[in-house]
Amino acid sequence: MSDLANIFSVNGLLASTIPGYRVRPQQLSMAESIAETIAHHGVLVAEAGTGTGKTFAYLVPALLMGGKVILSTGTKTLQDQLFNRDIPTVRKALKIPVTVALLKGRANYVCHYHLERTLQSDRFNFASREEIGYLGLIERYANTSQHGDKSGLNKVPEHAAIWQYVTSTRDNCLGSECPHYKQCFVMEARKRALSADVVVVNHHLFFADVMLRDEGLSELLPACNTVIFDEAHQLPEVASLFFGESVSTSQLLELARDAQTEAIASARDFVPLPDAISAMEKTARDLRLAIPGENSRLAATKVMQNVEFKNTLDSLLDKLSQLASLLENQAARSQGLENCWRRACDLHAVIKRWSEQIEDEGYVRWVETFSQALQLNATPLSIAEVFNKQLNASPRAWIFTSATLAVRNDFTHYNQAMGLATAQSLSWSSPFDYSQQALFYVPTDLPNPNDRSYTDSVVKAALPVIKASRGRAFFLCTSLRAMQQVYEQLQTLFEQAQLDFPLLLQGQGSRTTMLERFRNLGNAILIGSQSFWEGVDVRGEALSLVIIDKLPFASPDDPVLSARIDKLNKEGRNAFMEYQLPRAIINLKQGAGRLIRDEKDRGVLMICDPRLITQPYGKRIWQSLPPMKRTRNLAEVERFFAESDQVDKSQ
């Protein structure tokens, strides 16, 4: 293998071809460890602080070592960035002919079959002008595009309702029985992935395939030499979704929609079918309405005490069974009707399993509500054992990397969660000079976070800091309710103090749009919740202050968390120290990581929660954060910003 020290040196291949490239010892060290892991088919858990350059640190050895590589990311944003920018940059610098493919879930590609069905459907006579316009654009795109990826059609918004009618799901894809199988964009994407040296996927796709054998990766994995997970801190949650079982009212409504379309096309003369479809669809909607409110997570034991919910669930099973019987009667008339019959049977089986609540100590059953949908879930209490089987299935290298995996350089929490008992765990600190670039401020005299006046007190404590920073802040909240409160109170206080810093609230636009506005305004305060805690990169003066309202402990009312806590406590372990606290620290590190994104950045991290000082575990938390100078003195914060302004003027 080529000499990594030379490649990453001042006069190396990267420096000579990539504008602005800077040599970082941590990057070289990380690259060498990854090269060794790949060479020995090892397992490496690698935490790399912000600014380490971890993307190049894993790309260079992965591309040079040869063999097939699967790169998995936490977000589609990073997936696209790797495919469109980072991999081509490294490939050009190294001058190696590596082939690369981007593979997304089937819902990201136009489906010829469903597009054709939608164009023929009567219901689109009543669609809005806008939807009909979008449909025309998609039809033209499908006829001219090489890849059919919906991200290539910017004129139709990513979340436009029309997409669900012209893309397929695991449920409604006809597979090799489809009349358009030879032109299928999903199959073409899989073929490219099979022949490529490097395949870029995301975590949801990876685990959907590992468990469901549905997205084409099952063909890729046997030939794969190396799997690299970037944004690996997200894996425990994502894996839990797929190693369990779930069914949603959205799937039932999609079945009703598809069955209706197929009935019109192939069984118009079979009178009982439309009524059975409508009856099942109505009962699915009634099931959602049986639980008031939205964005809630409830244990199955509690939900099943709701008589309306239990009766509606029984009725749904009955209506679904009747529909399945009628679809079976007509299944021979088209592949689409046969597909709907099989789906109805599968959905009935999953709901029946969930409703009977067969005692299984390894799982927790629960319900999640959204604005328009409801989901029944059965989630494993631990994914370690099942994921460990994947690791040992055949010899290959596994690399897990993120800026936030450890608690004070201790990886026990992460490794236990993922079943990585034999993994090598290494950490590289950020090359940034946090002692000079950042100040960590915990205000005094704040009440306990459970106090009713807590959010009011936080906003009042934050106001003088916002004035000193001249806006330019992220205000990160641990709940949507607190986020709304902070927004409303800041509006009032700004009016009273005649401050004209723009206030941006999460939800006023897409995350990308809001970040663009934030950067362009230069003095705004962006108030957000979970969406802005990670995966957000704002460099320069526009972001000089990050305020976090309280320590991000997950709600103990969450049914999955509650069940996992009970399990650990029954085993005689300390669930708070082993599970709740490490999770909160990793989340906090993500939020704090928004502040310093460049070696020239300067800023203040303000964490308002007094438990950092008053509780014994507080020290463990702040010792896990980057090594910033700490203060509880507001005057020192104001001095820091005044000095920062002087530095900015002198540059």
PDB file of N, CA, C and O in Angstrom, residues 373-430:
ATOM      1  N   ALA A 373     -50.902   9.731  11.351  1.00  0.00           N
ATOM      2  CA  ALA A 373     -50.718   8.273  11.366  1.00  0.00           C
ATOM      3  C   ALA A 373     -50.442   7.757  12.773  1.00  0.00           C
ATOM      4  O   ALA A 373     -50.147   8.517  13.700  1.00  0.00           O
ATOM      5  N   LEU A 374     -50.539   6.439  12.884  1.00  0.00           N
ATOM      6  CA  LEU A 374     -50.251   5.744  14.138  1.00  0.00           C
ATOM      7  C   LEU A 374     -49.447   4.498  13.792  1.00  0.00           C
ATOM      8  O   LEU A 374     -49.706   3.846  12.780  1.00  0.00           O
ATOM      9  N   GLN A 375     -48.472   4.170  14.632  1.00  0.00           N
ATOM     10  CA  GLN A 375     -47.615   3.015  14.344  1.00  0.00           C
ATOM     11  C   GLN A 375     -47.554   2.079  15.544  1.00  0.00           C
ATOM     12  O   GLN A 375     -47.360   2.520  16.675  1.00  0.00           O
ATOM     13  N   LEU A 376     -47.736   0.790  15.287  1.00  0.00           N
ATOM     14  CA  LEU A 376     -47.586  -0.242  16.316  1.00  0.00           C
ATOM     15  C   LEU A 376     -46.174  -0.801  16.210  1.00  0.00           C
ATOM     16  O   LEU A 376     -45.737  -1.187  15.126  1.00  0.00           O
ATOM     17  N   ASN A 377     -45.458  -0.835  17.315  1.00  0.00           N
ATOM     18  CA  ASN A 377     -44.051  -1.257  17.300  1.00  0.00           C
ATOM     19  C   ASN A 377     -43.776  -2.368  18.300  1.00  0.00           C
ATOM     20  O   ASN A 377     -44.343  -2.375  19.394  1.00  0.00           O
ATOM     21  N   ALA A 378     -42.880  -3.262  17.912  1.00  0.00           N
ATOM     22  CA  ALA A 378     -42.301  -4.234  18.853  1.00  0.00           C
ATOM     23  C   ALA A 378     -40.788  -4.087  18.705  1.00  0.00           C
ATOM     24  O   ALA A 378     -40.231  -4.377  17.651  1.00  0.00           O
ATOM     25  N   THR A 379     -40.133  -3.560  19.738  1.00  0.00           N
ATOM     26  CA  THR A 379     -38.714  -3.192  19.659  1.00  0.00           C
ATOM     27  C   THR A 379     -37.882  -4.061  20.599  1.00  0.00           C
ATOM     28  O   THR A 379     -38.264  -4.245  21.763  1.00  0.00           O
ATOM     29  N   PRO A 380     -36.757  -4.600  20.115  1.00  0.00           N
ATOM     30  CA  PRO A 380     -35.911  -5.400  21.004  1.00  0.00           C
ATOM     31  C   PRO A 380     -35.279  -4.538  22.093  1.00  0.00           C
ATOM     32  O   PRO A 380     -34.910  -3.386  21.845  1.00  0.00           O
ATOM     33  N   LEU A 381     -35.177  -5.088  23.290  1.00  0.00           N
ATOM     34  CA  LEU A 381     -34.547  -4.353  24.388  1.00  0.00           C
ATOM     35  C   LEU A 381     -33.045  -4.230  24.158  1.00  0.00           C
ATOM     36  O   LEU A 381     -32.402  -3.316  24.649  1.00  0.00           O
ATOM     37  N   SER A 382     -32.477  -5.158  23.398  1.00  0.00           N
ATOM     38  CA  SER A 382     -31.056  -5.092  23.065  1.00  0.00           C
ATOM     39  C   SER A 382     -30.860  -5.567  21.630  1.00  0.00           C
ATOM     40  O   SER A 382     -31.500  -6.519  21.194  1.00  0.00           O
ATOM     41  N   ILE A 383     -29.973  -4.879  20.901  1.00  0.00           N
ATOM     42  CA  ILE A 383     -29.665  -5.298  19.524  1.00  0.00           C
ATOM     43  C   ILE A 383     -28.285  -5.953  19.452  1.00  0.00           C
ATOM     44  O   ILE A 383     -27.854  -6.377  18.391  1.00  0.00           O
ATOM     45  N   ALA A 384     -27.597  -5.987  20.583  1.00  0.00           N
ATOM     46  CA  ALA A 384     -26.194  -6.416  20.597  1.00  0.00           C
ATOM     47  C   ALA A 384     -26.014  -7.809  20.003  1.00  0.00           C
ATOM     48  O   ALA A 384     -25.155  -8.033  19.147  1.00  0.00           O
ATOM     49  N   GLU A 385     -26.841  -8.744  20.433  1.00  0.00           N
ATOM     50  CA  GLU A 385     -26.653 -10.138  20.007  1.00  0.00           C
ATOM     51  C   GLU A 385     -26.908 -10.306  18.513  1.00  0.00           C
ATOM     52  O   GLU A 385     -26.116 -10.922  17.793  1.00  0.00           O
ATOM     53  N   VAL A 386     -28.023  -9.713  18.019  1.00  0.00           N
ATOM     54  CA  VAL A 386     -28.368  -9.891  16.609  1.00  0.00           C
ATOM     55  C   VAL A 386     -27.374  -9.171  15.701  1.00  0.00           C
ATOM     56  O   VAL A 386     -27.010  -9.665  14.628  1.00  0.00           O
ATOM     57  N   PHE A 387     -26.874  -8.004  16.137  1.00  0.00           N
ATOM     58  CA  PHE A 387     -25.904  -7.301  15.299  1.00  0.00           C
ATOM     59  C   PHE A 387     -24.544  -8.013  15.326  1.00  0.00           C
ATOM     60  O   PHE A 387     -23.842  -8.047  14.310  1.00  0.00           O
ATOM     61  N   ASN A 388     -24.212  -8.585  16.463  1.00  0.00           N
ATOM     62  CA  ASN A 388     -22.944  -9.311  16.565  1.00  0.00           C
ATOM     63  C   ASN A 388     -22.884 -10.472  15.581  1.00  0.00           C
ATOM     64  O   ASN A 388     -21.826 -10.798  15.033  1.00  0.00           O
ATOM     65  N   LYS A 389     -24.048 -11.076  15.295  1.00  0.00           N
ATOM     66  CA  LYS A 389     -24.103 -12.162  14.299  1.00  0.00           C
ATOM     67  C   LYS A 389     -23.717 -11.638  12.916  1.00  0.00           C
ATOM     68  O   LYS A 389     -23.080 -12.342  12.132  1.00  0.00           O
ATOM     69  N   GLN A 390     -24.118 -10.403  12.616  1.00  0.00           N
ATOM     70  CA  GLN A 390     -23.758  -9.802  11.320  1.00  0.00           C
ATOM     71  C   GLN A 390     -22.240  -9.602  11.240  1.00  0.00           C
ATOM     72  O   GLN A 390     -21.626  -9.855  10.212  1.00  0.00           O
ATOM     73  N   LEU A 391     -21.667  -9.151  12.348  1.00  0.00           N
ATOM     74  CA  LEU A 391     -20.222  -8.902  12.376  1.00  0.00           C
ATOM     75  C   LEU A 391     -19.426 -10.171  12.097  1.00  0.00           C
ATOM     76  O   LEU A 391     -18.387 -10.134  11.434  1.00  0.00           O
ATOM     77  N   ASN A 392     -19.927 -11.284  12.601  1.00  0.00           N
ATOM     78  CA  ASN A 392     -19.172 -12.532  12.507  1.00  0.00           C
ATOM     79  C   ASN A 392     -19.594 -13.426  11.348  1.00  0.00           C
ATOM     80  O   ASN A 392     -19.124 -14.550  11.221  1.00  0.00           O
ATOM     81  N   ALA A 393     -20.490 -12.903  10.500  1.00  0.00           N
ATOM     82  CA  ALA A 393     -21.017 -13.723   9.401  1.00  0.00           C
ATOM     83  C   ALA A 393     -19.921 -14.144   8.432  1.00  0.00           C
ATOM     84  O   ALA A 393     -19.900 -15.268   7.951  1.00  0.00           O
ATOM     85  N   SER A 394     -19.013 -13.236   8.116  1.00  0.00           N
ATOM     86  CA  SER A 394     -17.878 -13.582   7.239  1.00  0.00           C
ATOM     87  C   SER A 394     -16.772 -12.562   7.470  1.00  0.00           C
ATOM     88  O   SER A 394     -17.032 -11.444   7.934  1.00  0.00           O
ATOM     89  N   PRO A 395     -15.513 -12.910   7.162  1.00  0.00           N
ATOM     90  CA  PRO A 395     -14.401 -12.006   7.479  1.00  0.00           C
ATOM     91  C   PRO A 395     -14.408 -10.737   6.632  1.00  0.00           C
ATOM     92  O   PRO A 395     -14.390 -10.805   5.408  1.00  0.00           O
ATOM     93  N   ARG A 396     -14.519  -9.622   7.293  1.00  0.00           N
ATOM     94  CA  ARG A 396     -14.397  -8.317   6.630  1.00  0.00           C
ATOM     95  C   ARG A 396     -14.112  -7.279   7.701  1.00  0.00           C
ATOM     96  O   ARG A 396     -14.273  -7.545   8.894  1.00  0.00           O
ATOM     97  N   ALA A 397     -13.685  -6.096   7.287  1.00  0.00           N
ATOM     98  CA  ALA A 397     -13.414  -5.012   8.239  1.00  0.00           C
ATOM     99  C   ALA A 397     -14.696  -4.230   8.507  1.00  0.00           C
ATOM    100  O   ALA A 397     -15.476  -3.971   7.587  1.00  0.00           O
ATOM    101  N   TRP A 398     -14.890  -3.855   9.770  1.00  0.00           N
ATOM    102  CA  TRP A 398     -16.027  -3.015  10.170  1.00  0.00           C
ATOM    103  C   TRP A 398     -15.469  -1.782  10.877  1.00  0.00           C
ATOM    104  O   TRP A 398     -14.717  -1.917  11.849  1.00  0.00           O
ATOM    105  N   ILE A 399     -15.839  -0.599  10.403  1.00  0.00           N
ATOM    106  CA  ILE A 399     -15.338   0.646  10.994  1.00  0.00           C
ATOM    107  C   ILE A 399     -16.529   1.531  11.362  1.00  0.00           C
ATOM    108  O   ILE A 399     -17.403   1.788  10.529  1.00  0.00           O
ATOM    109  N   PHE A 400     -16.570   1.976  12.613  1.00  0.00           N
ATOM    110  CA  PHE A 400     -17.639   2.822  13.135  1.00  0.00           C
ATOM    111  C   PHE A 400     -17.007   4.152  13.536  1.00  0.00           C
ATOM    112  O   PHE A 400     -16.126   4.172  14.402  1.00  0.00           O
ATOM    113  N   THR A 401     -17.446   5.243  12.912  1.00  0.00           N
ATOM    114  CA  THR A 401     -16.813   6.522  13.252  1.00  0.00           C
ATOM    115  C   THR A 401     -17.834   7.640  13.412  1.00  0.00           C
ATOM    116  O   THR A 401     -18.899   7.640  12.778  1.00  0.00           O
ATOM    117  N   SER A 402     -17.517   8.569  14.291  1.00  0.00           N
ATOM    118  CA  SER A 402     -18.365   9.730  14.573  1.00  0.00           C
ATOM    119  C   SER A 402     -17.549  10.665  15.462  1.00  0.00           C
ATOM    120  O   SER A 402     -16.522  10.275  16.016  1.00  0.00           O
ATOM    121  N   ALA A 403     -18.039  11.896  15.604  1.00  0.00           N
ATOM    122  CA  ALA A 403     -17.393  12.829  16.542  1.00  0.00           C
ATOM    123  C   ALA A 403     -17.842  12.550  17.971  1.00  0.00           C
ATOM    124  O   ALA A 403     -17.258  13.063  18.923  1.00  0.00           O
ATOM    125  N   THR A 404     -18.907  11.712  18.137  1.00  0.00           N
ATOM    126  CA  THR A 404     -19.473  11.515  19.473  1.00  0.00           C
ATOM    127  C   THR A 404     -19.849  10.057  19.696  1.00  0.00           C
ATOM    128  O   THR A 404     -20.962   9.641  19.403  1.00  0.00           O
ATOM    129  N   LEU A 405     -18.910   9.291  20.238  1.00  0.00           N
ATOM    130  CA  LEU A 405     -19.178   7.888  20.562  1.00  0.00           C
ATOM    131  C   LEU A 405     -18.819   7.544  22.004  1.00  0.00           C
ATOM    132  O   LEU A 405     -19.334   6.574  22.552  1.00  0.00           O
ATOM    133  N   ALA A 406     -17.917   8.332  22.604  1.00  0.00           N
ATOM    134  CA  ALA A 406     -17.370   7.984  23.922  1.00  0.00           C
ATOM    135  C   ALA A 406     -17.821   8.961  25.005  1.00  0.00           C
ATOM    136  O   ALA A 406     -18.267  10.070  24.728  1.00  0.00           O
ATOM    137  N   VAL A 407     -17.682   8.503  26.242  1.00  0.00           N
ATOM    138  CA  VAL A 407     -17.900   9.336  27.422  1.00  0.00           C
ATOM    139  C   VAL A 407     -16.572   9.414  28.154  1.00  0.00           C
ATOM    140  O   VAL A 407     -16.105   8.408  28.704  1.00  0.00           O
ATOM    141  N   ARG A 408     -15.916  10.560  28.107  1.00  0.00           N
ATOM    142  CA  ARG A 408     -14.569  10.731  28.683  1.00  0.00           C
ATOM    143  C   ARG A 408     -13.621   9.628  28.170  1.00  0.00           C
ATOM    144  O   ARG A 408     -12.948   8.952  28.943  1.00  0.00           O
ATOM    145  N   ASN A 409     -13.617   9.445  26.854  1.00  0.00           N
ATOM    146  CA  ASN A 409     -12.768   8.446  26.190  1.00  0.00           C
ATOM    147  C   ASN A 409     -13.118   6.996  26.560  1.00  0.00           C
ATOM    148  O   ASN A 409     -12.335   6.083  26.305  1.00  0.00           O
ATOM    149  N   ASP A 410     -14.272   6.782  27.164  1.00  0.00           N
ATOM    150  CA  ASP A 410     -14.724   5.434  27.507  1.00  0.00           C
ATOM    151  C   ASP A 410     -15.828   5.028  26.519  1.00  0.00           C
ATOM    152  O   ASP A 410     -16.872   5.671  26.440  1.00  0.00           O
ATOM    153  N   PHE A 411     -15.592   3.937  25.767  1.00  0.00           N
ATOM    154  CA  PHE A 411     -16.520   3.503  24.720  1.00  0.00           C
ATOM    155  C   PHE A 411     -17.448   2.379  25.187  1.00  0.00           C
ATOM    156  O   PHE A 411     -18.174   1.805  24.377  1.00  0.00           O
ATOM    157  N   THR A 412     -17.432   2.061  26.480  1.00  0.00           N
ATOM    158  CA  THR A 412     -18.190   0.913  26.986  1.00  0.00           C
ATOM    159  C   THR A 412     -19.659   0.969  26.589  1.00  0.00           C
ATOM    160  O   THR A 412     -20.238  -0.018  26.126  1.00  0.00           O
ATOM    161  N   HIS A 413     -20.282   2.138  26.769  1.00  0.00           N
ATOM    162  CA  HIS A 413     -21.712   2.283  26.486  1.00  0.00           C
ATOM    163  C   HIS A 413     -22.020   1.929  25.032  1.00  0.00           C
ATOM    164  O   HIS A 413     -22.922   1.135  24.745  1.00  0.00           O
ATOM    165  N   TYR A 414     -21.250   2.492  24.113  1.00  0.00           N
ATOM    166  CA  TYR A 414     -21.506   2.268  22.685  1.00  0.00           C
ATOM    167  C   TYR A 414     -21.223   0.813  22.299  1.00  0.00           C
ATOM    168  O   TYR A 414     -22.028   0.169  21.622  1.00  0.00           O
ATOM    169  N   ASN A 415     -20.098   0.290  22.743  1.00  0.00           N
ATOM    170  CA  ASN A 415     -19.713  -1.070  22.364  1.00  0.00           C
ATOM    171  C   ASN A 415     -20.693  -2.115  22.900  1.00  0.00           C
ATOM    172  O   ASN A 415     -21.003  -3.094  22.221  1.00  0.00           O
ATOM    173  N   GLN A 416     -21.196  -1.894  24.104  1.00  0.00           N
ATOM    174  CA  GLN A 416     -22.184  -2.829  24.657  1.00  0.00           C
ATOM    175  C   GLN A 416     -23.492  -2.760  23.879  1.00  0.00           C
ATOM    176  O   GLN A 416     -24.106  -3.791  23.585  1.00  0.00           O
ATOM    177  N   ALA A 417     -23.905  -1.538  23.537  1.00  0.00           N
ATOM    178  CA  ALA A 417     -25.167  -1.369  22.800  1.00  0.00           C
ATOM    179  C   ALA A 417     -25.123  -2.067  21.448  1.00  0.00           C
ATOM    180  O   ALA A 417     -26.111  -2.644  20.995  1.00  0.00           O
ATOM    181  N   MET A 418     -23.960  -2.034  20.775  1.00  0.00           N
ATOM    182  CA  MET A 418     -23.832  -2.575  19.429  1.00  0.00           C
ATOM    183  C   MET A 418     -23.272  -4.006  19.397  1.00  0.00           C
ATOM    184  O   MET A 418     -23.125  -4.586  18.325  1.00  0.00           O
ATOM    185  N   GLY A 419     -22.939  -4.558  20.548  1.00  0.00           N
ATOM    186  CA  GLY A 419     -22.386  -5.914  20.577  1.00  0.00           C
ATOM    187  C   GLY A 419     -20.974  -5.991  20.022  1.00  0.00           C
ATOM    188  O   GLY A 419     -20.592  -6.962  19.382  1.00  0.00           O
ATOM    189  N   LEU A 420     -20.170  -4.954  20.294  1.00  0.00           N
ATOM    190  CA  LEU A 420     -18.804  -4.878  19.748  1.00  0.00           C
ATOM    191  C   LEU A 420     -17.774  -5.253  20.816  1.00  0.00           C
ATOM    192  O   LEU A 420     -16.859  -4.486  21.123  1.00  0.00           O
ATOM    193  N   ALA A 421     -17.930  -6.438  21.374  1.00  0.00           N
ATOM    194  CA  ALA A 421     -17.085  -6.851  22.506  1.00  0.00           C
ATOM    195  C   ALA A 421     -15.605  -6.901  22.150  1.00  0.00           C
ATOM    196  O   ALA A 421     -14.741  -6.603  22.984  1.00  0.00           O
ATOM    197  N   THR A 422     -15.274  -7.255  20.908  1.00  0.00           N
ATOM    198  CA  THR A 422     -13.861  -7.429  20.540  1.00  0.00           C
ATOM    199  C   THR A 422     -13.305  -6.242  19.749  1.00  0.00           C
ATOM    200  O   THR A 422     -12.196  -6.316  19.219  1.00  0.00           O
ATOM    201  N   ALA A 423     -14.063  -5.169  19.664  1.00  0.00           N
ATOM    202  CA  ALA A 423     -13.624  -4.023  18.844  1.00  0.00           C
ATOM    203  C   ALA A 423     -12.449  -3.292  19.489  1.00  0.00           C
ATOM    204  O   ALA A 423     -12.335  -3.209  20.713  1.00  0.00           O
ATOM    205  N   GLN A 424     -11.598  -2.742  18.621  1.00  0.00           N
ATOM    206  CA  GLN A 424     -10.571  -1.804  19.083  1.00  0.00           C
ATOM    207  C   GLN A 424     -11.228  -0.422  19.109  1.00  0.00           C
ATOM    208  O   GLN A 424     -11.912  -0.044  18.161  1.00  0.00           O
ATOM    209  N   SER A 425     -11.046   0.315  20.188  1.00  0.00           N
ATOM    210  CA  SER A 425     -11.666   1.642  20.315  1.00  0.00           C
ATOM    211  C   SER A 425     -10.586   2.701  20.457  1.00  0.00           C
ATOM    212  O   SER A 425      -9.750   2.618  21.361  1.00  0.00           O
ATOM    213  N   LEU A 426     -10.619   3.694  19.572  1.00  0.00           N
ATOM    214  CA  LEU A 426      -9.613   4.754  19.586  1.00  0.00           C
ATOM    215  C   LEU A 426     -10.278   6.120  19.469  1.00  0.00           C
ATOM    216  O   LEU A 426     -11.345   6.255  18.866  1.00  0.00           O
ATOM    217  N   SER A 427      -9.613   7.120  20.032  1.00  0.00           N
ATOM    218  CA  SER A 427     -10.167   8.468  19.997  1.00  0.00           C
ATOM    219  C   SER A 427      -9.096   9.472  19.585  1.00  0.00           C
ATOM    220  O   SER A 427      -7.945   9.372  20.024  1.00  0.00           O
ATOM    221  N   TRP A 428      -9.480  10.413  18.717  1.00  0.00           N
ATOM    222  CA  TRP A 428      -8.576  11.494  18.312  1.00  0.00           C
ATOM    223  C   TRP A 428      -9.235  12.816  18.658  1.00  0.00           C
ATOM    224  O   TRP A 428     -10.381  13.072  18.262  1.00  0.00           O
ATOM    225  N   SER A 429      -8.535  13.639  19.403  1.00  0.00           N
ATOM    226  CA  SER A 429      -9.119  14.922  19.811  1.00  0.00           C
ATOM    227  C   SER A 429      -9.098  15.905  18.639  1.00  0.00           C
ATOM    228  O   SER A 429      -8.320  15.753  17.692  1.00  0.00           O
ATOM    229  N   SER A 430      -9.930  16.903  18.732  1.00  0.00           N
ATOM    230  CA  SER A 430     -10.004  17.933  17.693  1.00  0.00           C
ATOM    231  C   SER A 430      -8.698  18.718  17.627  1.00  0.00           C
ATOM    232  O   SER A 430      -8.069  18.990  18.654  1.00  0.00           O
TER     233      SER A 430
END
